[in-house]
Amino acid sequence: MDINAYIESGTLELYVAGQLSEEENQEVYELLQKHPELLQEVLEIEAAVVKLTAAVSPHSINFDSFKGQLGGADTKVVDLKPTKPGWISYTGWAASILLAGGLLWTLNNKTDLENQLQTAETENQYLEIQIEDARTDLAVTKNLLDAIRDKDILAVPLGGQGDYASTYAKVYWNKEDNTIYLDAEGLPNAPEGKVWQVWSLTLNPLTPTSLGTIDDFNSDDNKIFTIANANESQAFGITLEPAGGSESPTMEQLYTLGIVQTAP
Amino acid sequence: MAELDMLVQQFQNKNEIAFKKLYTMYGNSIHGVVYNIVKDSDIADELMQDVFIKAWHKSDTYSSKKGRFFTWILNIARNTAIDKTRSKAFKQSKQNLNADFFVDIIESNDNLDSSTDAIGIKKFVKNLGQKCKEVIELLYFKGFTQKEASEELKMPIGTVKTRNRNCIKQLRDTVLN
C-alpha cells in the first residue's frame, strides 16, 4: 500500500478527530501496528490538536481540585447511579414514614377517644340511675305527704313511756283505707336480736292486737312505715321485742304510747 | 508497549497516578473544547471535571482498537458539553451565545502563559484562512462528522477531508517545529 498517499488522504486527521466509523477505526488501528510512520503521523496530528485545543482553555485547573470526587475506584460507580432518583425515593420514604406515623397517631387517638367515650357513657348511666332514684324517692315522699295531709287522716302522737320518756313516734291513721303511717323518727335503732313491734289497743278492757314487727327499721331512711290496720284502735303502742315478735307486748319494753282522740 | 498505552492500562486499573498524568496531558485541551462550546468559564470548569470523572468511571469501555485515548475523551467532552447546552437551565441563562470560534477565543486569550506554545498558536490562528478555521472548529471542537461538516460548509465531502489535512498540516508546522 502507498503509505504516503494514505497519509495525504486526510484519513488520519479524521481518525484523531473521532470522525471515522468503527470499522475504519479498526482498520487504522491495524495499519498503525504495521507502519510506524503512520503511527508517527497520528502522534503528530494528535499533539498539534492537543496544543490547539489547550490554547482555547482560559485557565488550567489543578488536578487535585477534583481528585476527591473520584472516590474509591469502582465503588463510586455504584454510589453515583442511585443519586439520580435520590430525592424522589428519599421523599417517598419520608412520606411513607410520616403517613405510617400519622396513622399510628390517629389510631392511638381513636382508642383514647373510645375509652373516654366509654367512661362518659358509664358515668351517664350512673347519673341516670341516680336521677331515677331521686325521682322515685321524690314520688314516694310526695305520696307520703299527700297521705299525711289527707283531711280524713287522724294524727296520733305517741309519747315516751317510763325510762324511755325521750322517745316518741307519730301515727297517721287513714280510717278510709285502713292504713296507718307510722313516723318512728323518734325511736332509736333496734339493738341486735331485737325488733320494734307495733300494737293496736282497745282500752276497756285493755286488749293489744299486734300490727306486726318493723323488720327493716334500721335500714329505712325516712323511718316512715305504712302498716295495714283494720282494727277499731283506741290507742297505739310500740314495744321492743325479741326478733320475730311476741304474742303479747312486753310491758317493760313499752317505749311509746298514744291514745286516739276520737273526732268530735 | 508505548508509554501512553501503559498509562491508559494503569488508568483502566484505577491507578490515580496514571489518571493524573493523563489529566496533565489532556486536561487543558478538554477544558478548551468544553469552554468553546459552553462559552462560560465556570460551567466549563464544572463540565471538565465531569468529563474526567466520567472517563474514570467508564474507563473499562475504552479500547485502543477503537481509537486514540485522546479521541475517546474528546468525544466524552463534546457530548457532555453539548448535552449541557441542550439543558433547559443552560438555555435560559444563555439566550444569546456569542458566535465566537475557537480562533477568536485564542486571540483574545491573555492567559496562555501555561502553554509554551502560546506565541506559535496565536501566530497560527492569525494566519489561518477562514475555511480552515471553520473546518477545524466543526471537526475537532464541535464533533461534526465529515458529512455534517460538508453540509454546513457547503463543500464536497472529499474537499472537507483534504482541506482538513492541509489545515492541520499548517498547525503542525507552527506548533511542532
Short mmCIF file of C-alpha atoms in Angstrom, two decimals:
data_model
loop_
_atom_site.label_atom_id
_atom_site.label_comp_id
_atom_site.label_asym_id
_atom_site.label_seq_id
_atom_site.Cartn_x
_atom_site.Cartn_y
_atom_site.Cartn_z
CA MET A 1 0.00 0.00 0.00
CA ASP A 2 1.11 3.54 -0.68
CA ILE A 3 1.83 4.94 2.77
CA ASN A 4 2.28 8.49 1.59
CA ALA A 5 -0.94 8.51 -0.35
CA TYR A 6 -2.71 7.20 2.70
CA ILE A 7 -1.19 9.95 4.82
CA GLU A 8 -2.14 12.61 2.30
CA SER A 9 -5.74 11.36 2.11
CA GLY A 10 -6.54 13.08 5.41
CA THR A 11 -7.94 9.87 6.95
CA LEU A 12 -5.60 10.05 9.93
CA GLU A 13 -6.72 13.59 10.77
CA LEU A 14 -10.31 12.35 10.82
CA TYR A 15 -9.17 9.39 12.91
CA VAL A 16 -7.84 11.74 15.58
CA ALA A 17 -10.96 13.90 15.33
CA GLY A 18 -13.02 10.77 16.02
CA GLN A 19 -14.96 11.03 12.78
CA LEU A 20 -14.35 7.59 11.33
CA SER A 21 -16.68 4.62 11.55
CA GLU A 22 -15.95 1.79 13.96
CA GLU A 23 -14.81 -0.35 11.09
CA GLU A 24 -12.48 2.33 9.76
CA ASN A 25 -11.08 2.87 13.24
CA GLN A 26 -10.27 -0.83 13.48
CA GLU A 27 -8.59 -0.66 10.08
CA VAL A 28 -6.47 2.34 11.05
CA TYR A 29 -5.52 0.65 14.29
CA GLU A 30 -4.20 -2.38 12.45
CA LEU A 31 -2.29 -0.22 9.97
CA LEU A 32 -0.73 1.71 12.85
CA GLN A 33 0.60 -1.54 14.29
CA LYS A 34 2.23 -2.39 10.97
CA HIS A 35 3.51 1.01 9.84
CA PRO A 36 5.44 3.08 12.36
CA GLU A 37 5.43 6.08 10.01
CA LEU A 38 1.64 6.10 10.14
CA LEU A 39 1.73 5.96 13.93
CA GLN A 40 4.24 8.82 13.97
CA GLU A 41 1.89 10.82 11.75
CA VAL A 42 -1.01 10.17 14.10
CA LEU A 43 1.06 11.19 17.13
CA GLU A 44 1.97 14.47 15.49
CA ILE A 45 -1.59 15.24 14.44
CA GLU A 46 -2.76 14.47 17.93
CA ALA A 47 -0.03 16.57 19.55
CA ALA A 48 -0.93 19.54 17.37
CA VAL A 49 -4.64 19.22 18.09
CA VAL A 50 -3.98 18.83 21.81
CA LYS A 51 -1.97 22.06 21.80
CA LEU A 52 -4.52 23.91 19.74
CA THR A 53 -7.46 22.89 21.93
CA ALA A 54 -5.47 23.57 25.10
CA ALA A 55 -4.87 27.12 23.87
CA VAL A 56 -8.63 27.73 23.98
CA SER A 57 -8.78 26.98 27.70
CA PRO A 58 -8.93 30.27 29.59
CA HIS A 59 -7.13 28.77 32.57
CA SER A 60 -5.85 25.45 33.75
CA ILE A 61 -7.49 23.52 36.56
CA ASN A 62 -5.47 21.78 39.22
CA PHE A 63 -5.93 18.02 39.21
CA ASP A 64 -6.22 18.00 43.00
CA SER A 65 -9.29 20.23 42.81
CA PHE A 66 -11.49 17.27 41.93
CA LYS A 67 -9.40 14.29 42.83
CA GLY A 68 -11.55 13.79 45.91
CA GLN A 69 -14.57 13.20 43.71
CA LEU A 70 -13.11 10.04 42.26
CA GLY A 71 -13.87 8.05 45.35
CA GLY A 72 -12.53 4.59 45.87
CA ALA A 73 -12.17 3.02 42.46
CA ASP A 74 -15.28 1.12 41.40
CA THR A 75 -17.36 1.75 44.48
CA LYS A 76 -18.02 5.27 43.24
CA VAL A 77 -19.80 3.89 40.17
CA VAL A 78 -22.22 2.12 42.44
CA ASP A 79 -22.56 5.28 44.51
CA LEU A 80 -23.22 7.58 41.60
CA LYS A 81 -26.10 5.72 40.00
CA PRO A 82 -28.65 5.87 42.81
CA THR A 83 -28.10 9.58 43.39
CA LYS A 84 -30.29 10.36 40.38
CA PRO A 85 -33.64 9.20 41.79
CA GLY A 86 -32.30 10.01 45.28
CA TRP A 87 -34.59 12.82 46.26
CA ILE A 88 -37.63 11.04 44.87
CA SER A 89 -37.02 7.86 46.82
CA TYR A 90 -35.99 9.81 49.95
CA THR A 91 -39.10 11.93 49.68
CA GLY A 92 -41.10 8.76 49.11
CA TRP A 93 -39.66 7.10 52.18
CA ALA A 94 -40.13 10.22 54.24
CA ALA A 95 -43.74 10.46 53.13
CA SER A 96 -44.34 6.77 53.94
CA ILE A 97 -42.87 7.18 57.41
CA LEU A 98 -44.90 10.31 58.02
CA LEU A 99 -48.04 8.55 56.83
CA ALA A 100 -47.38 5.50 58.98
CA GLY A 101 -46.66 7.75 61.97
CA GLY A 102 -49.82 9.71 61.27
CA LEU A 103 -51.88 6.53 61.06
CA LEU A 104 -50.46 5.24 64.34
CA TRP A 105 -51.14 8.58 65.98
CA THR A 106 -54.69 8.59 64.65
CA LEU A 107 -55.26 5.01 65.77
CA ASN A 108 -53.93 5.87 69.21
CA ASN A 109 -56.17 8.91 69.37
CA LYS A 110 -59.15 6.85 68.30
CA THR A 111 -58.54 4.30 71.04
CA ASP A 112 -58.17 7.09 73.60
CA LEU A 113 -61.38 8.71 72.46
CA GLU A 114 -63.23 5.39 72.52
CA ASN A 115 -62.08 4.85 76.10
CA GLN A 116 -63.16 8.35 77.07
CA LEU A 117 -66.50 7.80 75.41
CA GLN A 118 -66.93 4.51 77.26
CA THR A 119 -66.17 6.24 80.58
CA ALA A 120 -68.55 9.07 79.76
CA GLU A 121 -71.30 6.59 78.88
CA THR A 122 -70.81 4.72 82.15
CA GLU A 123 -70.95 7.97 84.11
CA ASN A 124 -74.01 8.93 82.17
CA GLN A 125 -75.77 5.67 83.03
CA TYR A 126 -74.82 6.05 86.69
CA LEU A 127 -76.20 9.60 86.75
CA GLU A 128 -79.39 8.46 85.02
CA ILE A 129 -79.85 5.81 87.69
CA GLN A 130 -79.31 8.40 90.41
CA ILE A 131 -81.82 10.73 88.79
CA GLU A 132 -84.28 7.87 88.51
CA ASP A 133 -83.72 7.01 92.18
CA ALA A 134 -84.18 10.62 93.19
CA ARG A 135 -87.39 10.81 91.18
CA THR A 136 -88.69 7.64 92.82
CA ASP A 137 -87.76 8.98 96.26
CA LEU A 138 -89.49 12.23 95.45
CA ALA A 139 -92.63 10.41 94.30
CA VAL A 140 -92.66 8.26 97.43
CA THR A 141 -92.19 11.31 99.62
CA LYS A 142 -94.95 13.15 97.78
CA ASN A 143 -97.27 10.19 98.23
CA LEU A 144 -96.46 10.10 101.94
CA LEU A 145 -97.01 13.82 102.25
CA ASP A 146 -100.29 13.56 100.36
CA ALA A 147 -101.34 10.68 102.58
CA ILE A 148 -100.49 12.53 105.79
CA ARG A 149 -102.22 15.74 104.62
CA ASP A 150 -105.41 13.90 103.75
CA LYS A 151 -108.35 15.59 105.54
CA ASP A 152 -109.65 12.23 106.77
CA ILE A 153 -106.37 11.39 108.43
CA LEU A 154 -106.15 11.05 112.19
CA ALA A 155 -102.91 12.10 113.81
CA VAL A 156 -101.96 10.21 116.96
CA PRO A 157 -98.84 11.37 118.81
CA LEU A 158 -97.13 8.58 120.81
CA GLY A 159 -95.28 9.80 123.89
CA GLY A 160 -92.26 8.24 125.54
CA GLN A 161 -93.08 5.95 128.50
CA GLY A 162 -91.20 5.42 131.79
CA ASP A 163 -87.47 5.04 131.18
CA TYR A 164 -87.98 5.89 127.53
CA ALA A 165 -89.52 9.30 128.02
CA SER A 166 -87.18 10.83 125.43
CA THR A 167 -88.56 8.66 122.65
CA TYR A 168 -91.60 9.46 120.58
CA ALA A 169 -93.46 8.49 117.44
CA LYS A 170 -96.50 9.54 115.44
CA VAL A 171 -99.23 7.56 113.80
CA TYR A 172 -101.31 8.95 110.92
CA TRP A 173 -104.39 6.82 110.60
CA ASN A 174 -106.49 6.79 107.49
CA LYS A 175 -109.64 5.01 108.50
CA GLU A 176 -110.96 5.10 104.92
CA ASP A 177 -108.36 2.68 103.58
CA ASN A 178 -107.44 1.06 106.95
CA THR A 179 -103.87 2.20 106.77
CA ILE A 180 -101.62 3.75 109.34
CA TYR A 181 -98.46 5.64 108.55
CA LEU A 182 -96.03 5.31 111.43
CA ASP A 183 -93.43 8.02 111.75
CA ALA A 184 -90.86 6.39 114.02
CA GLU A 185 -88.13 9.02 113.68
CA GLY A 186 -88.07 9.43 117.44
CA LEU A 187 -87.12 5.80 118.16
CA PRO A 188 -83.57 4.53 118.36
CA ASN A 189 -82.33 1.70 116.15
CA ALA A 190 -83.40 -1.69 117.44
CA PRO A 191 -80.49 -3.49 119.18
CA GLU A 192 -79.08 -6.73 117.81
CA GLY A 193 -81.59 -9.58 118.23
CA LYS A 194 -84.48 -7.20 118.94
CA VAL A 195 -87.24 -5.75 116.82
CA TRP A 196 -89.83 -3.00 117.15
CA GLN A 197 -93.37 -4.28 117.32
CA VAL A 198 -96.45 -2.10 116.80
CA TRP A 199 -99.62 -2.69 118.75
CA SER A 200 -103.21 -1.60 118.32
CA LEU A 201 -105.00 -1.30 121.66
CA THR A 202 -108.56 -1.14 122.87
CA LEU A 203 -108.78 0.32 126.33
CA ASN A 204 -111.77 -1.23 128.13
CA PRO A 205 -110.72 -3.91 128.61
CA LEU A 206 -107.07 -3.36 127.60
CA THR A 207 -106.57 -5.62 124.66
CA PRO A 208 -103.45 -5.43 122.49
CA THR A 209 -103.53 -6.58 118.90
CA SER A 210 -100.22 -6.92 117.08
CA LEU A 211 -99.89 -4.87 113.90
CA GLY A 212 -96.61 -6.58 113.15
CA THR A 213 -92.90 -6.04 113.59
CA ILE A 214 -90.82 -3.44 111.74
CA ASP A 215 -88.06 -5.70 110.45
CA ASP A 216 -86.43 -3.10 108.16
CA PHE A 217 -86.42 -0.33 110.77
CA ASN A 218 -82.64 0.11 110.97
CA SER A 219 -82.11 0.24 107.21
CA ASP A 220 -85.04 2.53 106.42
CA ASP A 221 -84.15 6.11 105.52
CA ASN A 222 -87.20 8.15 106.40
CA LYS A 223 -88.45 5.91 109.24
CA ILE A 224 -91.99 6.15 107.94
CA PHE A 225 -93.72 2.81 107.68
CA THR A 226 -97.02 2.00 106.07
CA ILE A 227 -98.97 -0.60 108.06
CA ALA A 228 -102.41 -2.05 107.47
CA ASN A 229 -104.81 -1.60 110.39
CA ALA A 230 -108.43 -2.74 110.21
CA ASN A 231 -108.93 -2.58 114.00
CA GLU A 232 -111.10 -0.15 115.90
CA SER A 233 -107.97 1.07 117.65
CA GLN A 234 -108.28 3.30 120.67
CA ALA A 235 -104.54 3.56 121.23
CA PHE A 236 -101.22 2.61 119.62
CA GLY A 237 -98.13 1.37 121.33
CA ILE A 238 -94.61 0.36 120.30
CA THR A 239 -92.56 -2.17 122.24
CA LEU A 240 -89.09 -3.64 121.75
CA GLU A 241 -89.48 -7.38 121.37
CA PRO A 242 -87.16 -10.29 120.64
CA ALA A 243 -86.60 -10.87 116.89
CA GLY A 244 -89.69 -12.43 115.32
CA GLY A 245 -92.06 -10.52 117.61
CA SER A 246 -94.20 -11.61 120.57
CA GLU A 247 -97.82 -12.76 121.09
CA SER A 248 -98.39 -10.03 123.60
CA PRO A 249 -96.45 -6.85 124.33
CA THR A 250 -93.68 -6.90 126.92
CA MET A 251 -94.86 -4.01 129.02
CA GLU A 252 -91.39 -3.33 130.48
CA GLN A 253 -90.24 -2.63 126.95
CA LEU A 254 -93.09 -0.27 126.06
CA TYR A 255 -91.34 2.75 124.57
CA THR A 256 -94.17 4.90 123.30
CA LEU A 257 -97.88 5.00 123.67
CA GLY A 258 -100.57 7.29 122.34
CA ILE A 259 -104.36 7.41 122.66
CA VAL A 260 -106.58 8.09 119.67
CA GLN A 261 -108.55 11.30 120.14
CA THR A 262 -111.96 10.41 118.76
CA ALA A 263 -113.15 13.06 116.39
CA PRO A 264 -115.98 15.21 117.74
CA MET B 1 4.37 -1.21 24.63
CA ALA B 2 4.26 2.53 24.20
CA GLU B 3 4.28 4.69 27.28
CA LEU B 4 0.82 6.06 26.59
CA ASP B 5 -0.67 2.58 26.23
CA MET B 6 0.80 1.65 29.59
CA LEU B 7 -0.59 4.78 31.20
CA VAL B 8 -4.02 4.08 29.79
CA GLN B 9 -3.90 0.50 31.02
CA GLN B 10 -2.97 1.63 34.52
CA PHE B 11 -5.72 4.22 34.32
CA GLN B 12 -8.16 1.45 33.46
CA ASN B 13 -6.94 -0.37 36.55
CA LYS B 14 -7.97 2.71 38.57
CA ASN B 15 -4.47 3.92 39.15
CA GLU B 16 -4.81 7.54 40.22
CA ILE B 17 -1.22 8.42 39.37
CA ALA B 18 -1.75 7.30 35.79
CA PHE B 19 -5.02 9.21 35.78
CA LYS B 20 -3.25 12.35 36.94
CA LYS B 21 -0.65 12.01 34.18
CA LEU B 22 -3.35 11.68 31.54
CA TYR B 23 -5.13 14.63 33.06
CA THR B 24 -1.95 16.70 32.85
CA MET B 25 -1.59 15.72 29.22
CA TYR B 26 -5.15 16.39 28.09
CA GLY B 27 -6.84 18.44 30.82
CA ASN B 28 -6.36 21.82 29.21
CA SER B 29 -7.43 20.51 25.81
CA ILE B 30 -10.63 19.10 27.21
CA HIS B 31 -11.24 22.32 29.09
CA GLY B 32 -10.66 24.28 25.88
CA VAL B 33 -13.09 22.13 23.89
CA VAL B 34 -15.76 22.35 26.57
CA TYR B 35 -15.25 26.08 27.03
CA ASN B 36 -15.51 26.66 23.28
CA ILE B 37 -18.95 25.01 23.35
CA VAL B 38 -20.46 26.49 26.52
CA LYS B 39 -18.61 29.84 26.42
CA ASP B 40 -18.77 30.14 30.20
CA SER B 41 -15.72 29.75 32.36
CA ASP B 42 -17.48 28.43 35.48
CA ILE B 43 -19.63 25.95 33.60
CA ALA B 44 -16.60 24.83 31.61
CA ASP B 45 -14.68 24.18 34.84
CA GLU B 46 -17.50 22.09 36.17
CA LEU B 47 -18.04 20.16 32.93
CA MET B 48 -14.34 19.48 32.51
CA GLN B 49 -14.32 17.80 35.88
CA ASP B 50 -17.47 15.89 34.93
CA VAL B 51 -15.71 14.67 31.78
CA PHE B 52 -12.73 13.29 33.65
CA ILE B 53 -14.87 11.74 36.37
CA LYS B 54 -16.99 10.07 33.67
CA ALA B 55 -13.83 8.84 31.97
CA TRP B 56 -12.59 7.48 35.28
CA HIS B 57 -15.76 5.56 35.96
CA LYS B 58 -16.26 4.17 32.49
CA SER B 59 -12.62 3.61 31.71
CA ASP B 60 -13.31 -0.05 31.01
CA THR B 61 -15.33 0.93 27.93
CA TYR B 62 -12.19 2.28 26.24
CA SER B 63 -10.16 0.12 23.91
CA SER B 64 -7.18 1.27 21.88
CA LYS B 65 -8.61 -0.69 18.96
CA LYS B 66 -11.49 1.77 18.79
CA GLY B 67 -9.24 4.82 18.57
CA ARG B 68 -6.88 7.11 20.37
CA PHE B 69 -7.36 7.72 24.08
CA PHE B 70 -7.37 11.46 23.41
CA THR B 71 -10.08 10.96 20.79
CA TRP B 72 -12.12 8.93 23.26
CA ILE B 73 -12.02 11.54 25.98
CA LEU B 74 -12.50 14.33 23.41
CA ASN B 75 -15.74 12.60 22.44
CA ILE B 76 -16.91 12.44 26.06
CA ALA B 77 -16.09 16.15 26.41
CA ARG B 78 -18.03 17.22 23.34
CA ASN B 79 -21.04 15.12 24.26
CA THR B 80 -21.04 16.35 27.85
CA ALA B 81 -20.79 19.99 26.76
CA ILE B 82 -23.42 19.66 24.04
CA ASP B 83 -25.77 17.91 26.47
CA LYS B 84 -25.28 20.84 28.79
CA THR B 85 -26.15 23.40 26.09
CA ARG B 86 -29.35 21.47 25.44
CA SER B 87 -30.44 21.59 29.08
CA LYS B 88 -33.29 23.91 29.98
CA ALA B 89 -31.35 25.77 32.65
CA PHE B 90 -28.48 26.40 30.28
CA LYS B 91 -30.74 27.65 27.50
CA GLN B 92 -32.47 30.04 29.88
CA SER B 93 -29.23 31.50 31.19
CA LYS B 94 -27.54 31.70 27.79
CA GLN B 95 -30.12 33.18 25.47
CA ASN B 96 -27.50 34.60 23.14
CA LEU B 97 -24.41 32.50 22.87
CA ASN B 98 -21.81 34.54 21.11
CA ALA B 99 -20.73 33.02 17.85
CA ASP B 100 -17.00 33.24 18.52
CA PHE B 101 -14.91 30.50 17.01
CA PHE B 102 -12.04 28.90 18.86
CA VAL B 103 -9.74 31.27 16.98
CA ASP B 104 -11.44 34.34 18.45
CA ILE B 105 -11.09 32.86 21.90
CA ILE B 106 -7.44 32.08 21.40
CA GLU B 107 -6.76 35.57 20.04
CA SER B 108 -8.41 37.24 22.99
CA ASN B 109 -6.93 34.81 25.48
CA ASP B 110 -4.40 36.59 27.69
CA ASN B 111 -3.90 33.63 29.92
CA LEU B 112 -1.76 31.43 27.76
CA ASP B 113 1.27 31.58 29.99
CA SER B 114 0.78 27.93 30.96
CA SER B 115 1.39 26.95 27.39
CA THR B 116 4.82 27.49 25.92
CA ASP B 117 3.23 27.37 22.50
CA ALA B 118 1.19 30.48 23.13
CA ILE B 119 3.02 32.63 20.63
CA GLY B 120 3.09 29.93 17.97
CA ILE B 121 -0.62 29.21 18.37
CA LYS B 122 -1.55 32.86 18.23
CA LYS B 123 0.54 33.27 15.10
CA PHE B 124 -1.10 30.19 13.63
CA VAL B 125 -4.68 31.29 14.20
CA LYS B 126 -3.90 34.79 12.96
CA ASN B 127 -2.71 33.47 9.63
CA LEU B 128 -5.32 30.75 9.38
CA GLY B 129 -7.69 31.01 6.45
CA GLN B 130 -11.42 31.28 7.12
CA LYS B 131 -12.09 27.84 5.64
CA CYS B 132 -9.50 26.26 7.93
CA LYS B 133 -11.00 27.95 10.95
CA GLU B 134 -14.41 26.55 10.07
CA VAL B 135 -13.24 23.03 9.30
CA ILE B 136 -11.18 22.70 12.49
CA GLU B 137 -13.95 24.25 14.55
CA LEU B 138 -16.52 21.78 13.28
CA LEU B 139 -14.45 18.58 13.16
CA TYR B 140 -12.41 18.92 16.34
CA PHE B 141 -14.29 21.30 18.62
CA LYS B 142 -17.90 20.62 17.71
CA GLY B 143 -17.61 16.95 16.75
CA PHE B 144 -19.32 17.28 13.38
CA THR B 145 -18.96 14.29 11.09
CA GLN B 146 -17.32 14.73 7.72
CA LYS B 147 -20.78 14.66 6.12
CA GLU B 148 -22.29 17.18 8.54
CA ALA B 149 -19.32 19.46 8.03
CA SER B 150 -19.68 19.23 4.27
CA GLU B 151 -23.32 20.23 4.52
CA GLU B 152 -22.60 23.03 6.94
CA LEU B 153 -19.74 24.40 4.87
CA LYS B 154 -21.40 23.64 1.53
CA MET B 155 -18.38 21.79 0.15
CA PRO B 156 -17.98 18.20 -1.08
CA ILE B 157 -17.10 15.53 1.49
CA GLY B 158 -13.76 14.81 -0.14
CA THR B 159 -12.86 18.51 -0.02
CA VAL B 160 -13.57 18.60 3.73
CA LYS B 161 -11.14 15.76 4.23
CA THR B 162 -8.25 17.19 2.19
CA ARG B 163 -8.79 20.74 3.40
CA ASN B 164 -8.70 19.49 6.97
CA ARG B 165 -5.49 17.64 6.19
CA ASN B 166 -3.91 20.86 4.93
CA CYS B 167 -5.15 22.95 7.85
CA ILE B 168 -3.78 20.50 10.42
CA LYS B 169 -0.53 20.40 8.49
CA GLN B 170 -0.27 24.17 8.88
CA LEU B 171 -0.96 23.79 12.57
CA ARG B 172 1.74 21.15 12.94
CA ASP B 173 4.23 23.31 11.15
CA THR B 174 3.51 26.16 13.51
CA VAL B 175 3.37 24.43 16.87
CA LEU B 176 5.62 21.41 16.47
CA ASN B 177 8.58 22.87 14.64
#
